[in-house]
């Protein structure tokens, strides 16, 4: 449909997409709430977003200062990227606009891919590669075996059954329900990604048309 | 000679903007990391070490300091006993003790006397003593055995003297949504208590 519009209309659509995409990018970076979370029976919980993270172990917040500052830096970069996306809509055909666009449009799609990969790795390790979980739990308790009730893929639930090493005539079995979920912000990030891609494609088409004209 | 307008256009060409943006990103990252390092007195080790990781979680040790026989309910052949247990430290997350059960045997004759279980779940959070009310349910056969082999008639009652053997105790606790089921080695203990005459009377004649 966009192919039948005149240049002015195409420019208006591109601008609209750019402004909305930029605003959404700014909002996602400013709000910085979790995109994906995983909870281990209320004992350990991890909430991830590209702009912040929250790890709680036994009601105690755990953090790595280096990562804290890196995510903060990335948050500022993304806020600027969102702003530059909006600025790039002012004069879409110009060369500086193209550069601002190139800088801005990739940020949220990259974040989306990153969270997706992290969620995938986490869920695969927890539900299929339980030997890795066993090594981690072994840091605290001597573990005999860990079994997962079912396979998790990105989100969902499973039950981990951890059999501890029998010591002092004591046998212990720990049952941990694990739940992984994507939040509303992940959905917004998908929308932002779609808008960023749409803005890039529409502005490229519009640029092509203006050159022909 | 270049006009001012042309000079600005030249400056703001594609590659300059590209490099400026890349430099800006790098400067933001380096700036934040340097600021963070400075707040840790440039101690790299503490800057990359996870903060707030709880030390190896230790399970609370419980010690039984008292055993009281509270009451005997003849109709259900139940005996209520109270155990006092001691929690050696405060818990970060409360522990709900939901099951405490096992089988009860006569050590001398190997006869099953019945079983015991927790009357109601209790929550352990602060360091200190907790009363654990257990219901001992005698089986028909168990009470008959007590009546015939381990009781002595005293005034309006029976004095019971028996060595109890509990091979193992199953303890189920919930910490938030995590269920911990532990089976620990039981105990053998000589106990003496008095039961009302009506409690044993019927069974002693049935045998």
Short mmCIF file of C-alpha atoms in Angstrom, two decimals:
data_model
loop_
_atom_site.label_atom_id
_atom_site.label_comp_id
_atom_site.label_asym_id
_atom_site.label_seq_id
_atom_site.Cartn_x
_atom_site.Cartn_y
_atom_site.Cartn_z
CA UNK A 1 0.00 0.00 0.00
CA UNK A 2 2.88 2.29 0.90
CA UNK A 3 4.14 2.00 -2.70
CA UNK A 4 1.07 3.88 -4.04
CA UNK A 5 1.52 6.86 -1.76
CA UNK A 6 3.17 10.05 -2.92
CA UNK A 7 6.52 11.18 -1.54
CA UNK A 8 5.03 13.59 0.99
CA UNK A 9 2.74 10.93 2.42
CA UNK A 10 5.59 8.42 2.61
CA UNK A 11 7.70 10.99 4.43
CA UNK A 12 4.89 11.61 6.89
CA UNK A 13 4.52 7.87 7.57
CA UNK A 14 8.28 7.51 8.07
CA UNK A 15 8.31 10.46 10.47
CA UNK A 16 5.40 9.07 12.42
CA UNK A 17 7.05 5.63 12.69
CA UNK A 18 10.35 7.22 13.72
CA UNK A 19 8.83 9.39 16.41
CA UNK A 20 6.79 6.51 17.88
CA UNK A 21 9.78 4.13 17.72
CA UNK A 22 12.06 6.72 19.33
CA UNK A 23 9.54 7.48 22.08
CA UNK A 24 9.12 3.77 22.82
CA UNK A 25 12.90 3.26 22.91
CA UNK A 26 13.22 6.15 25.38
CA UNK A 27 10.36 4.83 27.48
CA UNK A 28 11.80 1.29 27.63
CA UNK A 29 15.24 2.57 28.65
CA UNK A 30 13.85 5.05 31.18
CA UNK A 31 11.51 2.59 32.79
CA UNK A 32 14.12 -0.18 32.88
CA UNK A 33 11.88 -2.80 34.43
CA UNK A 34 12.35 -6.53 33.85
CA UNK A 35 11.72 -8.10 30.44
CA UNK A 36 12.17 -11.67 31.61
CA UNK A 37 12.25 -13.24 35.03
CA UNK A 38 12.93 -16.61 36.55
CA UNK A 39 12.03 -17.70 40.05
CA UNK A 40 13.32 -20.68 42.00
CA UNK A 41 10.66 -21.37 44.63
CA UNK A 42 10.87 -17.84 46.02
CA UNK A 43 14.39 -18.56 47.27
CA UNK A 44 16.27 -17.24 44.25
CA UNK A 45 14.81 -14.83 41.74
CA UNK A 46 16.38 -13.21 38.71
CA UNK A 47 14.75 -10.32 36.86
CA UNK A 48 16.47 -9.21 33.69
CA UNK A 49 16.24 -6.30 31.34
CA UNK A 50 19.04 -4.83 29.19
CA UNK A 51 18.94 -1.71 31.37
CA UNK A 52 18.75 -3.22 34.82
CA UNK A 53 18.89 -6.53 36.61
CA UNK A 54 17.86 -7.83 39.99
CA UNK A 55 19.15 -11.02 41.56
CA UNK A 56 17.76 -12.00 44.95
CA UNK A 57 19.09 -14.93 46.92
CA UNK A 58 17.38 -15.73 50.23
CA UNK A 59 15.82 -12.24 50.34
CA UNK A 60 19.26 -10.72 49.83
CA UNK A 61 20.05 -8.65 46.77
CA UNK A 62 23.13 -9.82 44.86
CA UNK A 63 24.95 -7.64 42.34
CA UNK A 64 28.24 -7.21 40.49
CA UNK A 65 29.30 -3.53 40.51
CA UNK A 66 30.91 -3.74 37.06
CA UNK A 67 27.66 -5.04 35.53
CA UNK A 68 25.67 -2.38 37.44
CA UNK A 69 27.71 0.38 35.77
CA UNK A 70 27.70 -1.30 32.35
CA UNK A 71 23.92 -1.60 32.28
CA UNK A 72 23.63 1.99 33.46
CA UNK A 73 25.92 3.11 30.63
CA UNK A 74 23.90 1.07 28.13
CA UNK A 75 20.73 2.64 29.49
CA UNK A 76 22.08 6.14 28.86
CA UNK A 77 23.26 5.13 25.36
CA UNK A 78 19.79 3.75 24.56
CA UNK A 79 18.10 6.91 25.88
CA UNK A 80 20.31 8.95 23.55
CA UNK A 81 19.61 6.50 20.70
CA UNK A 82 15.86 7.00 21.19
CA UNK A 83 16.32 10.74 21.16
CA UNK A 84 18.46 10.56 18.01
CA UNK A 85 15.79 8.43 16.32
CA UNK A 86 13.28 11.23 16.92
CA UNK A 87 15.76 13.89 15.75
CA UNK A 88 16.45 11.86 12.60
CA UNK A 89 12.81 12.27 11.54
CA UNK A 90 13.24 16.04 11.18
CA UNK A 91 15.02 15.76 7.85
CA UNK A 92 14.79 12.17 6.71
CA UNK A 93 16.59 12.61 3.37
CA UNK A 94 19.71 14.19 4.83
CA UNK A 95 22.92 12.22 5.32
CA UNK A 96 23.21 13.06 9.03
CA UNK A 97 19.68 11.76 9.53
CA UNK A 98 20.69 8.45 7.97
CA UNK A 99 23.60 8.14 10.44
CA UNK A 100 21.43 8.98 13.45
CA UNK A 101 18.90 6.44 12.26
CA UNK A 102 21.58 3.77 11.81
CA UNK A 103 22.81 4.44 15.33
CA UNK A 104 19.37 4.44 16.92
CA UNK A 105 17.30 1.77 15.27
CA UNK A 106 19.43 -1.23 16.24
CA UNK A 107 19.50 -0.76 20.00
CA UNK A 108 16.18 -2.34 21.01
CA UNK A 109 16.35 -5.22 18.45
CA UNK A 110 19.83 -6.02 19.81
CA UNK A 111 18.52 -5.96 23.39
CA UNK A 112 15.62 -8.16 22.39
CA UNK A 113 17.96 -10.71 20.83
CA UNK A 114 20.21 -10.60 23.90
CA UNK A 115 17.38 -11.24 26.38
CA UNK A 116 16.00 -13.95 24.12
CA UNK A 117 19.37 -15.74 24.04
CA UNK A 118 19.87 -15.38 27.82
CA UNK A 119 16.37 -16.77 28.47
CA UNK A 120 17.01 -19.63 26.06
CA UNK A 121 20.33 -20.55 27.67
CA UNK A 122 18.91 -20.33 31.19
CA UNK A 123 15.87 -22.47 30.46
CA UNK A 124 17.86 -25.08 28.54
CA UNK A 125 20.43 -25.36 31.34
CA UNK A 126 17.77 -25.65 34.02
CA UNK A 127 15.52 -28.14 32.30
CA UNK A 128 17.99 -30.15 30.22
CA UNK A 129 21.58 -29.61 31.29
CA UNK A 130 20.99 -30.26 34.99
CA UNK A 131 24.64 -31.29 35.42
CA UNK A 132 25.54 -27.59 35.25
CA UNK A 133 22.93 -26.77 37.92
CA UNK A 134 24.32 -29.61 39.99
CA UNK A 135 27.81 -28.06 39.88
CA UNK A 136 26.39 -24.73 41.03
CA UNK A 137 24.30 -26.18 43.87
CA UNK A 138 27.33 -28.25 44.91
CA UNK A 139 28.94 -24.97 46.00
CA UNK A 140 26.50 -24.96 48.92
CA UNK A 141 25.24 -28.52 49.33
CA UNK A 142 26.69 -31.89 48.37
CA UNK A 143 24.27 -33.00 45.65
CA UNK A 144 23.72 -36.56 44.46
CA UNK A 145 21.31 -35.85 41.62
CA UNK A 146 19.12 -33.17 40.11
CA UNK A 147 16.12 -33.98 37.98
CA UNK A 148 13.83 -31.68 36.06
CA UNK A 149 10.17 -32.66 35.66
CA UNK A 150 9.83 -31.25 32.14
CA UNK A 151 11.52 -29.21 29.46
CA UNK A 152 11.29 -25.45 29.62
CA UNK A 153 11.76 -23.34 26.53
CA UNK A 154 12.19 -19.61 27.17
CA UNK A 155 9.28 -19.55 29.61
CA UNK A 156 7.11 -21.96 31.54
CA UNK A 157 7.57 -24.01 34.65
CA UNK A 158 9.34 -27.08 35.82
CA UNK A 159 10.07 -28.77 39.11
CA UNK A 160 13.64 -29.49 40.09
CA UNK A 161 14.13 -32.41 42.43
CA UNK A 162 17.46 -32.18 44.19
CA UNK A 163 18.71 -35.18 46.11
CA UNK A 164 21.37 -34.25 48.61
CA UNK A 165 24.23 -36.46 49.60
CA UNK A 166 23.23 -38.63 52.55
CA UNK A 167 25.27 -37.51 55.52
CA UNK A 168 24.94 -38.33 59.21
CA UNK A 169 22.19 -40.85 58.43
CA UNK A 170 20.18 -38.05 56.91
CA UNK A 171 18.54 -38.16 53.48
CA UNK A 172 17.25 -34.92 52.05
CA UNK A 173 15.21 -34.27 48.93
CA UNK A 174 14.54 -30.67 47.95
CA UNK A 175 11.72 -29.87 45.55
CA UNK A 176 12.06 -26.50 43.84
CA UNK A 177 9.35 -25.14 41.54
CA UNK A 178 10.94 -23.04 38.78
CA UNK A 179 8.96 -20.50 36.79
CA UNK A 180 10.24 -18.37 33.92
CA UNK A 181 8.12 -15.62 32.39
CA UNK A 182 8.35 -12.82 29.89
CA UNK A 183 6.90 -9.57 31.12
CA UNK A 184 4.76 -6.94 29.42
CA UNK A 185 7.91 -4.92 28.73
CA UNK A 186 9.23 -7.73 26.52
CA UNK A 187 6.08 -7.41 24.43
CA UNK A 188 6.65 -3.64 24.24
CA UNK A 189 10.24 -4.33 23.16
CA UNK A 190 8.91 -6.54 20.33
CA UNK A 191 6.60 -3.69 19.28
CA UNK A 192 9.51 -1.23 19.50
CA UNK A 193 11.64 -3.56 17.38
CA UNK A 194 8.90 -3.82 14.76
CA UNK A 195 8.54 -0.02 14.72
CA UNK A 196 12.30 0.51 14.45
CA UNK A 197 12.51 -1.91 11.53
CA UNK A 198 9.43 -0.37 9.90
CA UNK A 199 10.92 3.12 10.31
CA UNK A 200 14.20 2.02 8.75
CA UNK A 201 12.51 0.27 5.82
CA UNK A 202 10.04 3.07 5.15
CA UNK A 203 12.71 5.77 5.31
CA UNK A 204 14.92 3.74 2.96
CA UNK A 205 12.04 3.38 0.49
CA UNK A 206 11.22 7.03 0.79
CA UNK A 207 14.87 7.96 0.21
CA UNK A 208 14.94 5.75 -2.89
CA UNK A 209 11.81 7.46 -4.23
CA UNK A 210 13.13 10.95 -3.54
CA UNK A 211 16.34 10.12 -5.40
CA UNK A 212 14.30 8.91 -8.38
CA UNK A 213 12.24 12.08 -8.23
CA UNK B 1 37.97 29.56 -0.10
CA UNK B 2 35.27 27.57 1.61
CA UNK B 3 32.20 29.35 2.85
CA UNK B 4 31.07 28.75 6.43
CA UNK B 5 28.03 26.81 5.21
CA UNK B 6 30.14 24.49 3.09
CA UNK B 7 32.57 23.94 5.96
CA UNK B 8 29.75 22.89 8.29
CA UNK B 9 28.36 20.57 5.64
CA UNK B 10 31.76 19.01 5.21
CA UNK B 11 32.13 18.53 8.92
CA UNK B 12 28.74 16.99 9.36
CA UNK B 13 29.16 14.38 6.74
CA UNK B 14 28.27 10.77 7.25
CA UNK B 15 31.57 9.44 8.48
CA UNK B 16 32.14 12.23 10.98
CA UNK B 17 28.76 11.64 12.56
CA UNK B 18 29.36 7.91 12.56
CA UNK B 19 32.68 8.36 14.36
CA UNK B 20 31.24 10.90 16.77
CA UNK B 21 28.45 8.55 17.76
CA UNK B 22 30.86 5.65 18.20
CA UNK B 23 33.14 7.83 20.30
CA UNK B 24 30.20 9.04 22.34
CA UNK B 25 29.14 5.43 23.11
CA UNK B 26 32.68 4.50 24.07
CA UNK B 27 33.02 7.63 26.22
CA UNK B 28 29.77 6.85 28.06
CA UNK B 29 30.85 3.26 28.76
CA UNK B 30 34.38 4.21 29.80
CA UNK B 31 33.06 7.14 31.84
CA UNK B 32 30.59 5.04 33.80
CA UNK B 33 33.05 2.22 34.39
CA UNK B 34 35.73 4.68 35.55
CA UNK B 35 33.20 6.39 37.82
CA UNK B 36 32.27 3.00 39.26
CA UNK B 37 35.88 2.00 39.75
CA UNK B 38 36.55 5.31 41.48
CA UNK B 39 33.69 4.66 43.88
CA UNK B 40 35.48 1.40 44.79
CA UNK B 41 38.81 3.20 45.21
CA UNK B 42 40.05 1.60 41.97
CA UNK B 43 40.00 -1.79 43.63
CA UNK B 44 39.32 -3.98 40.58
CA UNK B 45 38.77 -7.13 42.62
CA UNK B 46 35.90 -5.71 44.65
CA UNK B 47 34.51 -4.07 41.50
CA UNK B 48 34.08 -7.39 39.71
CA UNK B 49 33.23 -9.54 42.75
CA UNK B 50 29.53 -10.28 43.35
CA UNK B 51 28.25 -8.34 46.35
CA UNK B 52 25.72 -9.61 48.85
CA UNK B 53 26.08 -13.32 48.08
CA UNK B 54 24.81 -15.18 51.13
CA UNK B 55 27.33 -17.40 52.83
CA UNK B 56 26.82 -21.17 52.67
CA UNK B 57 23.31 -21.62 53.98
CA UNK B 58 23.35 -23.67 57.14
CA UNK B 59 20.34 -25.71 58.03
CA UNK B 60 19.17 -24.98 61.54
CA UNK B 61 20.06 -27.52 64.14
CA UNK B 62 17.19 -28.66 66.23
CA UNK B 63 17.66 -30.12 69.64
CA UNK B 64 14.98 -31.76 71.69
CA UNK B 65 15.18 -30.62 75.21
CA UNK B 66 11.93 -31.79 76.71
CA UNK B 67 9.28 -34.46 76.25
CA UNK B 68 5.98 -34.10 78.03
CA UNK B 69 3.06 -36.47 77.84
CA UNK B 70 0.07 -34.19 77.82
CA UNK B 71 -3.08 -36.19 77.47
CA UNK B 72 -4.57 -39.47 76.36
CA UNK B 73 -7.71 -39.71 74.27
CA UNK B 74 -9.18 -43.10 74.81
CA UNK B 75 -11.62 -43.20 71.89
CA UNK B 76 -9.00 -42.54 69.26
CA UNK B 77 -6.17 -44.22 71.18
CA UNK B 78 -4.21 -40.99 70.91
CA UNK B 79 -1.53 -39.62 73.11
CA UNK B 80 -0.45 -36.02 72.89
CA UNK B 81 3.15 -35.27 73.63
CA UNK B 82 5.02 -32.04 73.49
CA UNK B 83 8.58 -31.81 72.34
CA UNK B 84 10.51 -28.65 72.84
CA UNK B 85 12.94 -27.93 70.09
CA UNK B 86 15.54 -25.25 69.94
CA UNK B 87 16.41 -23.23 66.86
CA UNK B 88 20.04 -22.17 67.09
CA UNK B 89 19.83 -19.00 64.98
CA UNK B 90 17.46 -16.53 63.35
CA UNK B 91 16.28 -17.50 59.90
CA UNK B 92 16.41 -15.12 56.91
CA UNK B 93 13.29 -16.75 55.51
CA UNK B 94 10.85 -18.43 57.91
CA UNK B 95 10.76 -22.21 57.83
CA UNK B 96 7.37 -23.85 58.00
CA UNK B 97 7.55 -27.23 59.63
CA UNK B 98 4.64 -29.05 58.06
CA UNK B 99 5.38 -32.69 58.80
CA UNK B 100 7.18 -34.50 61.56
CA UNK B 101 6.26 -38.14 61.50
CA UNK B 102 7.45 -41.66 62.06
CA UNK B 103 6.61 -45.12 63.33
CA UNK B 104 6.88 -46.16 66.93
CA UNK B 105 8.10 -49.62 68.00
CA UNK B 106 8.62 -51.46 71.27
CA UNK B 107 12.37 -51.99 71.28
CA UNK B 108 12.25 -55.10 73.50
CA UNK B 109 9.66 -57.00 71.46
CA UNK B 110 9.87 -55.37 68.03
CA UNK B 111 6.12 -54.76 67.98
CA UNK B 112 4.70 -51.77 66.10
CA UNK B 113 2.96 -49.59 68.62
CA UNK B 114 1.62 -46.93 66.28
CA UNK B 115 2.77 -43.75 64.62
CA UNK B 116 3.26 -40.14 65.48
CA UNK B 117 2.75 -36.93 63.51
CA UNK B 118 2.65 -33.20 63.99
CA UNK B 119 -0.61 -31.82 65.35
CA UNK B 120 -0.33 -28.60 63.33
CA UNK B 121 2.35 -26.91 61.24
CA UNK B 122 4.62 -24.47 63.03
CA UNK B 123 6.69 -21.59 61.74
CA UNK B 124 10.27 -21.29 62.83
CA UNK B 125 11.90 -17.92 62.30
CA UNK B 126 13.56 -16.51 65.40
CA UNK B 127 16.24 -18.20 67.42
CA UNK B 128 14.73 -19.85 70.46
CA UNK B 129 12.60 -22.65 71.82
CA UNK B 130 9.49 -23.96 70.06
CA UNK B 131 6.88 -26.37 71.32
CA UNK B 132 6.15 -29.15 68.92
CA UNK B 133 2.91 -30.94 69.68
CA UNK B 134 2.90 -34.50 68.41
CA UNK B 135 -0.03 -36.87 68.26
CA UNK B 136 0.91 -40.46 68.92
CA UNK B 137 -1.72 -42.79 67.51
CA UNK B 138 -1.55 -46.24 69.04
CA UNK B 139 -2.69 -49.11 66.95
CA UNK B 140 -5.07 -51.59 68.51
CA UNK B 141 -2.27 -54.12 68.57
CA UNK B 142 0.14 -51.53 70.01
CA UNK B 143 -2.04 -50.61 72.94
CA UNK B 144 -2.74 -54.28 73.66
CA UNK B 145 1.00 -54.86 73.74
CA UNK B 146 1.53 -51.96 76.15
CA UNK B 147 -1.29 -53.24 78.35
CA UNK B 148 -0.01 -56.80 78.47
CA UNK B 149 3.74 -56.35 78.69
CA UNK B 150 4.61 -52.89 79.89
CA UNK B 151 1.96 -51.69 82.32
CA UNK B 152 1.58 -52.01 86.05
CA UNK B 153 -1.65 -51.28 87.82
CA UNK B 154 -1.46 -48.46 90.29
CA UNK B 155 -4.27 -46.56 91.95
CA UNK B 156 -6.97 -45.79 89.28
CA UNK B 157 -4.31 -45.83 86.58
CA UNK B 158 -1.66 -47.81 84.82
CA UNK B 159 2.00 -47.07 85.03
CA UNK B 160 3.63 -47.74 81.68
CA UNK B 161 7.33 -48.39 81.43
CA UNK B 162 8.59 -49.05 77.91
CA UNK B 163 11.60 -48.53 75.69
CA UNK B 164 10.40 -46.87 72.52
CA UNK B 165 12.22 -47.23 69.26
CA UNK B 166 11.73 -44.78 66.39
CA UNK B 167 13.83 -46.02 63.44
CA UNK B 168 13.51 -42.83 61.44
CA UNK B 169 11.76 -39.49 61.45
CA UNK B 170 10.47 -37.82 58.32
CA UNK B 171 10.54 -34.05 58.47
CA UNK B 172 8.95 -31.92 55.76
CA UNK B 173 9.57 -28.20 55.74
CA UNK B 174 8.61 -25.44 53.35
CA UNK B 175 10.86 -22.47 52.76
CA UNK B 176 8.75 -20.17 50.62
CA UNK B 177 7.72 -22.57 47.84
CA UNK B 178 10.67 -24.89 48.24
CA UNK B 179 9.81 -28.20 49.86
CA UNK B 180 12.53 -29.92 51.86
CA UNK B 181 11.92 -33.50 52.85
CA UNK B 182 14.46 -34.92 55.25
CA UNK B 183 14.61 -38.38 56.72
CA UNK B 184 16.75 -38.52 59.82
CA UNK B 185 17.80 -41.39 62.01
CA UNK B 186 15.40 -41.83 64.90
CA UNK B 187 16.06 -42.68 68.51
CA UNK B 188 15.53 -45.26 71.18
CA UNK B 189 14.36 -43.97 74.50
CA UNK B 190 13.05 -45.46 77.69
CA UNK B 191 9.90 -43.68 78.77
CA UNK B 192 7.62 -44.01 81.74
CA UNK B 193 4.19 -42.49 81.98
CA UNK B 194 0.81 -43.02 83.54
CA UNK B 195 -2.34 -43.78 81.61
CA UNK B 196 -5.84 -43.58 83.03
CA UNK B 197 -7.34 -46.93 83.99
CA UNK B 198 -9.98 -46.74 81.23
CA UNK B 199 -7.33 -46.37 78.56
CA UNK B 200 -5.87 -49.83 79.01
CA UNK B 201 -8.58 -51.72 80.80
CA UNK B 202 -10.51 -52.91 77.73
CA UNK B 203 -7.48 -54.06 75.83
CA UNK B 204 -5.91 -56.05 78.63
CA UNK B 205 -8.99 -58.27 78.70
CA UNK B 206 -9.14 -58.72 74.93
CA UNK B 207 -5.74 -60.32 74.61
#
